[in-house]
Amino acid sequence: MADQTASSPAGSGAAVLAASAPAAGPAAPAGPVPPVRDGGRRRRRGARRHRWPVVVPFFAFLAVCFGLPAGTMVYGAFTVVDPASGEGRFSTENVGGSLSGAYATGLTGSVELSLVTALLATVIGTLIAQAVVSSPRPALRGVVVSASGVLANFSGAPLAFAFIATLGTTGTVTQLLHLDRTGFSLYSFTGLVLAYLYFMVPLMVVTVLPALDGLRSQWQEAAASCGATRGQYWRHVGIPVLTPSLLGGAVLMFGTAFASHATAAVMVGSSQPLITIQIANALNGNVLVGQENLALAMSLNMVVIALLVMAVQIPLQRRSTRWLG
């Protein structure tokens, strides 16, 4: 009787364990099932396929508005048309002519004008922007930024007429200050520089303001705590950090001046050798009839210089973003 009583709990416990054990069959997975990667790849490929129709109009716009004119320009620059038969043939005669004689002088004059105005606009614009950033009056910044945004877009024929009415031979300021007695002439290289600076300096102010805002006040405080003067801070910290932004702004100013046409065309005409005016004269037949392809060759020279400018500006912009971003 005692043996039966002692064996009863053991038997009931075994029965409970047997009842709680899982039934015989395939083993259950030990952990979570890993996701299927093929499905994710299919979703990404499908998303990429859905993105293509969105950018097709953009590429079509580029092909029509930029690719077609560029292809026509390159084709015409390397094509010479026989006046007698009217047939065209491949030749580098137009490109060679655009780099010699008066056309080479015009290209040199445009590069020289662009370099001088870019240098002056960079220096003057940076000084003005620094004065605005360091000013304790927020209203001054708003006024300067608004005025710079307006003046940076005031160029072309209206600007030329304004300068002629102000500093021309019979201009108001010329008559009041008797500038004609000093030998000053608006229709010269110096007059062109003044006219270009009128819209390039505000453009440089707008361009360099974000870079100056990126200079952290902690850098100047740390330099001052180490005993550095204000001049030493700018020489060893401020200017090295701003150098990529300043160089990028100078390159942008060069490209802006190099591509400007209407201001010089209205103000000085053909009295100053500039490549943009020579291209317009060749296209209009003002010098020789049938020089359209030579004008395309000169335009190709300008495009090459513009591409070089972009190749310099893009790395500088990236570097300044890394430092000041």
PDB file of N, CA and C in Angstrom, residues 5-72:
ATOM      1  N   THR A   5       1.199   4.258  -2.865  1.00  0.00           N
ATOM      2  CA  THR A   5       1.054   5.692  -2.548  1.00  0.00           C
ATOM      3  C   THR A   5       2.280   6.473  -2.977  1.00  0.00           C
ATOM      4  N   ALA A   6       3.469   5.943  -2.851  1.00  0.00           N
ATOM      5  CA  ALA A   6       4.704   6.653  -3.226  1.00  0.00           C
ATOM      6  C   ALA A   6       4.871   6.744  -4.711  1.00  0.00           C
ATOM      7  N   SER A   7       4.392   5.759  -5.416  1.00  0.00           N
ATOM      8  CA  SER A   7       4.584   5.791  -6.860  1.00  0.00           C
ATOM      9  C   SER A   7       3.533   6.630  -7.567  1.00  0.00           C
ATOM     10  N   SER A   8       2.466   6.967  -6.866  1.00  0.00           N
ATOM     11  CA  SER A   8       1.412   7.736  -7.523  1.00  0.00           C
ATOM     12  C   SER A   8       1.853   9.143  -7.921  1.00  0.00           C
ATOM     13  N   PRO A   9       2.518   9.902  -7.030  1.00  0.00           N
ATOM     14  CA  PRO A   9       2.946  11.248  -7.456  1.00  0.00           C
ATOM     15  C   PRO A   9       3.928  11.204  -8.593  1.00  0.00           C
ATOM     16  N   ALA A  10       4.818  10.237  -8.548  1.00  0.00           N
ATOM     17  CA  ALA A  10       5.784  10.158  -9.638  1.00  0.00           C
ATOM     18  C   ALA A  10       5.094   9.885 -10.951  1.00  0.00           C
ATOM     19  N   GLY A  11       4.088   9.028 -10.904  1.00  0.00           N
ATOM     20  CA  GLY A  11       3.385   8.728 -12.135  1.00  0.00           C
ATOM     21  C   GLY A  11       2.609   9.917 -12.655  1.00  0.00           C
ATOM     22  N   SER A  12       1.972  10.660 -11.724  1.00  0.00           N
ATOM     23  CA  SER A  12       1.231  11.848 -12.170  1.00  0.00           C
ATOM     24  C   SER A  12       2.143  12.922 -12.736  1.00  0.00           C
ATOM     25  N   GLY A  13       3.360  13.075 -12.135  1.00  0.00           N
ATOM     26  CA  GLY A  13       4.305  14.070 -12.670  1.00  0.00           C
ATOM     27  C   GLY A  13       4.775  13.707 -14.050  1.00  0.00           C
ATOM     28  N   ALA A  14       5.050  12.416 -14.266  1.00  0.00           N
ATOM     29  CA  ALA A  14       5.469  11.983 -15.604  1.00  0.00           C
ATOM     30  C   ALA A  14       4.373  12.223 -16.612  1.00  0.00           C
ATOM     31  N   ALA A  15       3.113  11.980 -16.126  1.00  0.00           N
ATOM     32  CA  ALA A  15       1.999  12.210 -17.056  1.00  0.00           C
ATOM     33  C   ALA A  15       1.878  13.681 -17.427  1.00  0.00           C
ATOM     34  N   VAL A  16       2.093  14.558 -16.425  1.00  0.00           N
ATOM     35  CA  VAL A  16       2.024  15.993 -16.706  1.00  0.00           C
ATOM     36  C   VAL A  16       3.104  16.412 -17.677  1.00  0.00           C
ATOM     37  N   LEU A  17       4.373  15.935 -17.500  1.00  0.00           N
ATOM     38  CA  LEU A  17       5.465  16.268 -18.410  1.00  0.00           C
ATOM     39  C   LEU A  17       5.204  15.743 -19.798  1.00  0.00           C
ATOM     40  N   ALA A  18       4.642  14.501 -19.863  1.00  0.00           N
ATOM     41  CA  ALA A  18       4.346  13.944 -21.179  1.00  0.00           C
ATOM     42  C   ALA A  18       3.270  14.743 -21.884  1.00  0.00           C
ATOM     43  N   ALA A  19       2.301  15.246 -21.119  1.00  0.00           N
ATOM     44  CA  ALA A  19       1.225  16.025 -21.737  1.00  0.00           C
ATOM     45  C   ALA A  19       1.715  17.382 -22.210  1.00  0.00           C
ATOM     46  N   SER A  20       2.686  17.981 -21.458  1.00  0.00           N
ATOM     47  CA  SER A  20       3.195  19.313 -21.833  1.00  0.00           C
ATOM     48  C   SER A  20       4.228  19.270 -22.917  1.00  0.00           C
ATOM     49  N   ALA A  21       4.806  18.077 -23.233  1.00  0.00           N
ATOM     50  CA  ALA A  21       5.831  17.989 -24.279  1.00  0.00           C
ATOM     51  C   ALA A  21       5.172  18.145 -25.634  1.00  0.00           C
ATOM     52  N   PRO A  22       5.865  18.759 -26.611  1.00  0.00           N
ATOM     53  CA  PRO A  22       5.295  18.943 -27.948  1.00  0.00           C
ATOM     54  C   PRO A  22       5.167  17.638 -28.648  1.00  0.00           C
ATOM     55  N   ALA A  23       4.208  17.579 -29.522  1.00  0.00           N
ATOM     56  CA  ALA A  23       3.977  16.346 -30.272  1.00  0.00           C
ATOM     57  C   ALA A  23       5.115  16.119 -31.225  1.00  0.00           C
ATOM     58  N   ALA A  24       5.325  14.860 -31.534  1.00  0.00           N
ATOM     59  CA  ALA A  24       6.404  14.502 -32.462  1.00  0.00           C
ATOM     60  C   ALA A  24       6.088  15.062 -33.833  1.00  0.00           C
ATOM     61  N   GLY A  25       7.062  15.566 -34.483  1.00  0.00           N
ATOM     62  CA  GLY A  25       6.882  16.156 -35.814  1.00  0.00           C
ATOM     63  C   GLY A  25       8.089  16.972 -36.188  1.00  0.00           C
ATOM     64  N   PRO A  26       7.994  17.799 -37.203  1.00  0.00           N
ATOM     65  CA  PRO A  26       9.134  18.639 -37.621  1.00  0.00           C
ATOM     66  C   PRO A  26       9.495  19.637 -36.533  1.00  0.00           C
ATOM     67  N   ALA A  27      10.789  19.857 -36.383  1.00  0.00           N
ATOM     68  CA  ALA A  27      11.280  20.752 -35.331  1.00  0.00           C
ATOM     69  C   ALA A  27      10.907  22.188 -35.641  1.00  0.00           C
ATOM     70  N   ALA A  28      10.531  22.941 -34.602  1.00  0.00           N
ATOM     71  CA  ALA A  28      10.181  24.360 -34.780  1.00  0.00           C
ATOM     72  C   ALA A  28      11.440  25.182 -34.999  1.00  0.00           C
ATOM     73  N   PRO A  29      11.366  26.279 -35.698  1.00  0.00           N
ATOM     74  CA  PRO A  29      12.560  27.102 -35.929  1.00  0.00           C
ATOM     75  C   PRO A  29      13.089  27.677 -34.632  1.00  0.00           C
ATOM     76  N   ALA A  30      14.415  27.723 -34.539  1.00  0.00           N
ATOM     77  CA  ALA A  30      15.041  28.183 -33.300  1.00  0.00           C
ATOM     78  C   ALA A  30      14.981  29.695 -33.151  1.00  0.00           C
ATOM     79  N   GLY A  31      14.896  30.451 -34.226  1.00  0.00           N
ATOM     80  CA  GLY A  31      14.903  31.913 -34.144  1.00  0.00           C
ATOM     81  C   GLY A  31      14.004  32.514 -35.211  1.00  0.00           C
ATOM     82  N   PRO A  32      13.985  33.832 -35.310  1.00  0.00           N
ATOM     83  CA  PRO A  32      13.153  34.482 -36.319  1.00  0.00           C
ATOM     84  C   PRO A  32      13.640  34.176 -37.725  1.00  0.00           C
ATOM     85  N   VAL A  33      12.710  34.108 -38.630  1.00  0.00           N
ATOM     86  CA  VAL A  33      13.049  33.802 -40.020  1.00  0.00           C
ATOM     87  C   VAL A  33      13.689  35.022 -40.658  1.00  0.00           C
ATOM     88  N   PRO A  34      14.875  34.896 -41.244  1.00  0.00           N
ATOM     89  CA  PRO A  34      15.515  36.059 -41.879  1.00  0.00           C
ATOM     90  C   PRO A  34      14.698  36.552 -43.054  1.00  0.00           C
ATOM     91  N   PRO A  35      14.692  37.858 -43.278  1.00  0.00           N
ATOM     92  CA  PRO A  35      13.895  38.390 -44.393  1.00  0.00           C
ATOM     93  C   PRO A  35      14.470  37.963 -45.737  1.00  0.00           C
ATOM     94  N   VAL A  36      13.611  37.866 -46.670  1.00  0.00           N
ATOM     95  CA  VAL A  36      14.018  37.486 -48.020  1.00  0.00           C
ATOM     96  C   VAL A  36      14.570  38.716 -48.731  1.00  0.00           C
ATOM     97  N   ARG A  37      15.802  38.627 -49.153  1.00  0.00           N
ATOM     98  CA  ARG A  37      16.456  39.788 -49.758  1.00  0.00           C
ATOM     99  C   ARG A  37      15.981  40.059 -51.186  1.00  0.00           C
ATOM    100  N   ASP A  38      15.575  39.057 -51.861  1.00  0.00           N
ATOM    101  CA  ASP A  38      15.145  39.253 -53.242  1.00  0.00           C
ATOM    102  C   ASP A  38      13.956  40.194 -53.326  1.00  0.00           C
ATOM    103  N   GLY A  39      13.061  40.115 -52.326  1.00  0.00           N
ATOM    104  CA  GLY A  39      11.917  41.015 -52.346  1.00  0.00           C
ATOM    105  C   GLY A  39      12.322  42.464 -52.213  1.00  0.00           C
ATOM    106  N   GLY A  40      13.312  42.755 -51.324  1.00  0.00           N
ATOM    107  CA  GLY A  40      13.803  44.126 -51.191  1.00  0.00           C
ATOM    108  C   GLY A  40      14.452  44.626 -52.468  1.00  0.00           C
ATOM    109  N   ARG A  41      15.201  43.757 -53.122  1.00  0.00           N
ATOM    110  CA  ARG A  41      15.824  44.167 -54.378  1.00  0.00           C
ATOM    111  C   ARG A  41      14.779  44.475 -55.440  1.00  0.00           C
ATOM    112  N   ARG A  42      13.742  43.645 -55.479  1.00  0.00           N
ATOM    113  CA  ARG A  42      12.687  43.889 -56.461  1.00  0.00           C
ATOM    114  C   ARG A  42      11.993  45.217 -56.195  1.00  0.00           C
ATOM    115  N   ARG A  43      11.769  45.517 -54.904  1.00  0.00           N
ATOM    116  CA  ARG A  43      11.125  46.791 -54.589  1.00  0.00           C
ATOM    117  C   ARG A  43      12.000  47.970 -54.985  1.00  0.00           C
ATOM    118  N   ARG A  44      13.319  47.865 -54.738  1.00  0.00           N
ATOM    119  CA  ARG A  44      14.209  48.965 -55.117  1.00  0.00           C
ATOM    120  C   ARG A  44      14.269  49.136 -56.630  1.00  0.00           C
ATOM    121  N   ARG A  45      14.323  48.019 -57.340  1.00  0.00           N
ATOM    122  CA  ARG A  45      14.340  48.120 -58.802  1.00  0.00           C
ATOM    123  C   ARG A  45      13.044  48.712 -59.326  1.00  0.00           C
ATOM    124  N   GLY A  46      11.939  48.315 -58.708  1.00  0.00           N
ATOM    125  CA  GLY A  46      10.672  48.896 -59.128  1.00  0.00           C
ATOM    126  C   GLY A  46      10.605  50.392 -58.849  1.00  0.00           C
ATOM    127  N   ALA A  47      11.175  50.833 -57.688  1.00  0.00           N
ATOM    128  CA  ALA A  47      11.189  52.267 -57.379  1.00  0.00           C
ATOM    129  C   ALA A  47      12.041  53.029 -58.379  1.00  0.00           C
ATOM    130  N   ARG A  48      13.176  52.425 -58.763  1.00  0.00           N
ATOM    131  CA  ARG A  48      14.013  53.097 -59.751  1.00  0.00           C
ATOM    132  C   ARG A  48      13.307  53.222 -61.095  1.00  0.00           C
ATOM    133  N   ARG A  49      12.581  52.154 -61.459  1.00  0.00           N
ATOM    134  CA  ARG A  49      11.862  52.231 -62.726  1.00  0.00           C
ATOM    135  C   ARG A  49      10.775  53.297 -62.679  1.00  0.00           C
ATOM    136  N   HIS A  50      10.187  53.525 -61.519  1.00  0.00           N
ATOM    137  CA  HIS A  50       9.152  54.544 -61.406  1.00  0.00           C
ATOM    138  C   HIS A  50       9.748  55.949 -61.412  1.00  0.00           C
ATOM    139  N   ARG A  51      11.021  56.104 -61.078  1.00  0.00           N
ATOM    140  CA  ARG A  51      11.639  57.434 -61.065  1.00  0.00           C
ATOM    141  C   ARG A  51      11.988  57.924 -62.458  1.00  0.00           C
ATOM    142  N   TRP A  52      12.281  57.027 -63.374  1.00  0.00           N
ATOM    143  CA  TRP A  52      12.728  57.447 -64.700  1.00  0.00           C
ATOM    144  C   TRP A  52      11.720  58.329 -65.429  1.00  0.00           C
ATOM    145  N   PRO A  53      10.425  58.014 -65.420  1.00  0.00           N
ATOM    146  CA  PRO A  53       9.495  58.906 -66.131  1.00  0.00           C
ATOM    147  C   PRO A  53       9.471  60.317 -65.595  1.00  0.00           C
ATOM    148  N   VAL A  54       9.856  60.501 -64.325  1.00  0.00           N
ATOM    149  CA  VAL A  54       9.840  61.848 -63.745  1.00  0.00           C
ATOM    150  C   VAL A  54      10.954  62.714 -64.312  1.00  0.00           C
ATOM    151  N   VAL A  55      12.140  62.131 -64.547  1.00  0.00           N
ATOM    152  CA  VAL A  55      13.286  62.918 -65.007  1.00  0.00           C
ATOM    153  C   VAL A  55      13.395  62.975 -66.520  1.00  0.00           C
ATOM    154  N   VAL A  56      12.533  62.242 -67.245  1.00  0.00           N
ATOM    155  CA  VAL A  56      12.593  62.282 -68.717  1.00  0.00           C
ATOM    156  C   VAL A  56      12.335  63.690 -69.251  1.00  0.00           C
ATOM    157  N   PRO A  57      11.329  64.439 -68.760  1.00  0.00           N
ATOM    158  CA  PRO A  57      11.156  65.817 -69.267  1.00  0.00           C
ATOM    159  C   PRO A  57      12.371  66.704 -69.020  1.00  0.00           C
ATOM    160  N   PHE A  58      13.047  66.488 -67.899  1.00  0.00           N
ATOM    161  CA  PHE A  58      14.237  67.304 -67.622  1.00  0.00           C
ATOM    162  C   PHE A  58      15.337  67.033 -68.646  1.00  0.00           C
ATOM    163  N   PHE A  59      15.604  65.737 -68.918  1.00  0.00           N
ATOM    164  CA  PHE A  59      16.628  65.412 -69.899  1.00  0.00           C
ATOM    165  C   PHE A  59      16.213  65.850 -71.305  1.00  0.00           C
ATOM    166  N   ALA A  60      14.926  65.800 -71.600  1.00  0.00           N
ATOM    167  CA  ALA A  60      14.458  66.296 -72.897  1.00  0.00           C
ATOM    168  C   ALA A  60      14.678  67.798 -73.023  1.00  0.00           C
ATOM    169  N   PHE A  61      14.429  68.516 -71.930  1.00  0.00           N
ATOM    170  CA  PHE A  61      14.686  69.963 -71.927  1.00  0.00           C
ATOM    171  C   PHE A  61      16.162  70.257 -72.148  1.00  0.00           C
ATOM    172  N   LEU A  62      17.036  69.507 -71.453  1.00  0.00           N
ATOM    173  CA  LEU A  62      18.471  69.704 -71.647  1.00  0.00           C
ATOM    174  C   LEU A  62      18.895  69.405 -73.083  1.00  0.00           C
ATOM    175  N   ALA A  63      18.341  68.344 -73.658  1.00  0.00           N
ATOM    176  CA  ALA A  63      18.733  67.972 -75.014  1.00  0.00           C
ATOM    177  C   ALA A  63      18.310  69.025 -76.030  1.00  0.00           C
ATOM    178  N   VAL A  64      17.115  69.583 -75.856  1.00  0.00           N
ATOM    179  CA  VAL A  64      16.607  70.547 -76.834  1.00  0.00           C
ATOM    180  C   VAL A  64      17.235  71.922 -76.647  1.00  0.00           C
ATOM    181  N   CYS A  65      17.305  72.382 -75.384  1.00  0.00           N
ATOM    182  CA  CYS A  65      17.740  73.762 -75.114  1.00  0.00           C
ATOM    183  C   CYS A  65      19.253  73.914 -74.980  1.00  0.00           C
ATOM    184  N   PHE A  66      19.964  72.817 -74.684  1.00  0.00           N
ATOM    185  CA  PHE A  66      21.414  72.909 -74.527  1.00  0.00           C
ATOM    186  C   PHE A  66      22.160  71.998 -75.496  1.00  0.00           C
ATOM    187  N   GLY A  67      21.711  70.765 -75.611  1.00  0.00           N
ATOM    188  CA  GLY A  67      22.430  69.831 -76.472  1.00  0.00           C
ATOM    189  C   GLY A  67      22.356  70.199 -77.934  1.00  0.00           C
ATOM    190  N   LEU A  68      21.167  70.559 -78.423  1.00  0.00           N
ATOM    191  CA  LEU A  68      21.018  70.917 -79.838  1.00  0.00           C
ATOM    192  C   LEU A  68      21.801  72.172 -80.213  1.00  0.00           C
ATOM    193  N   PRO A  69      21.717  73.274 -79.450  1.00  0.00           N
ATOM    194  CA  PRO A  69      22.562  74.430 -79.791  1.00  0.00           C
ATOM    195  C   PRO A  69      24.051  74.144 -79.691  1.00  0.00           C
ATOM    196  N   ALA A  70      24.456  73.374 -78.670  1.00  0.00           N
ATOM    197  CA  ALA A  70      25.882  73.056 -78.534  1.00  0.00           C
ATOM    198  C   ALA A  70      26.371  72.212 -79.702  1.00  0.00           C
ATOM    199  N   GLY A  71      25.574  71.223 -80.108  1.00  0.00           N
ATOM    200  CA  GLY A  71      25.963  70.409 -81.258  1.00  0.00           C
ATOM    201  C   GLY A  71      26.034  71.222 -82.534  1.00  0.00           C
ATOM    202  N   THR A  72      25.079  72.128 -82.737  1.00  0.00           N
ATOM    203  CA  THR A  72      25.110  72.997 -83.919  1.00  0.00           C
ATOM    204  C   THR A  72      26.325  73.909 -83.912  1.00  0.00           C
TER     205      THR A  72
END
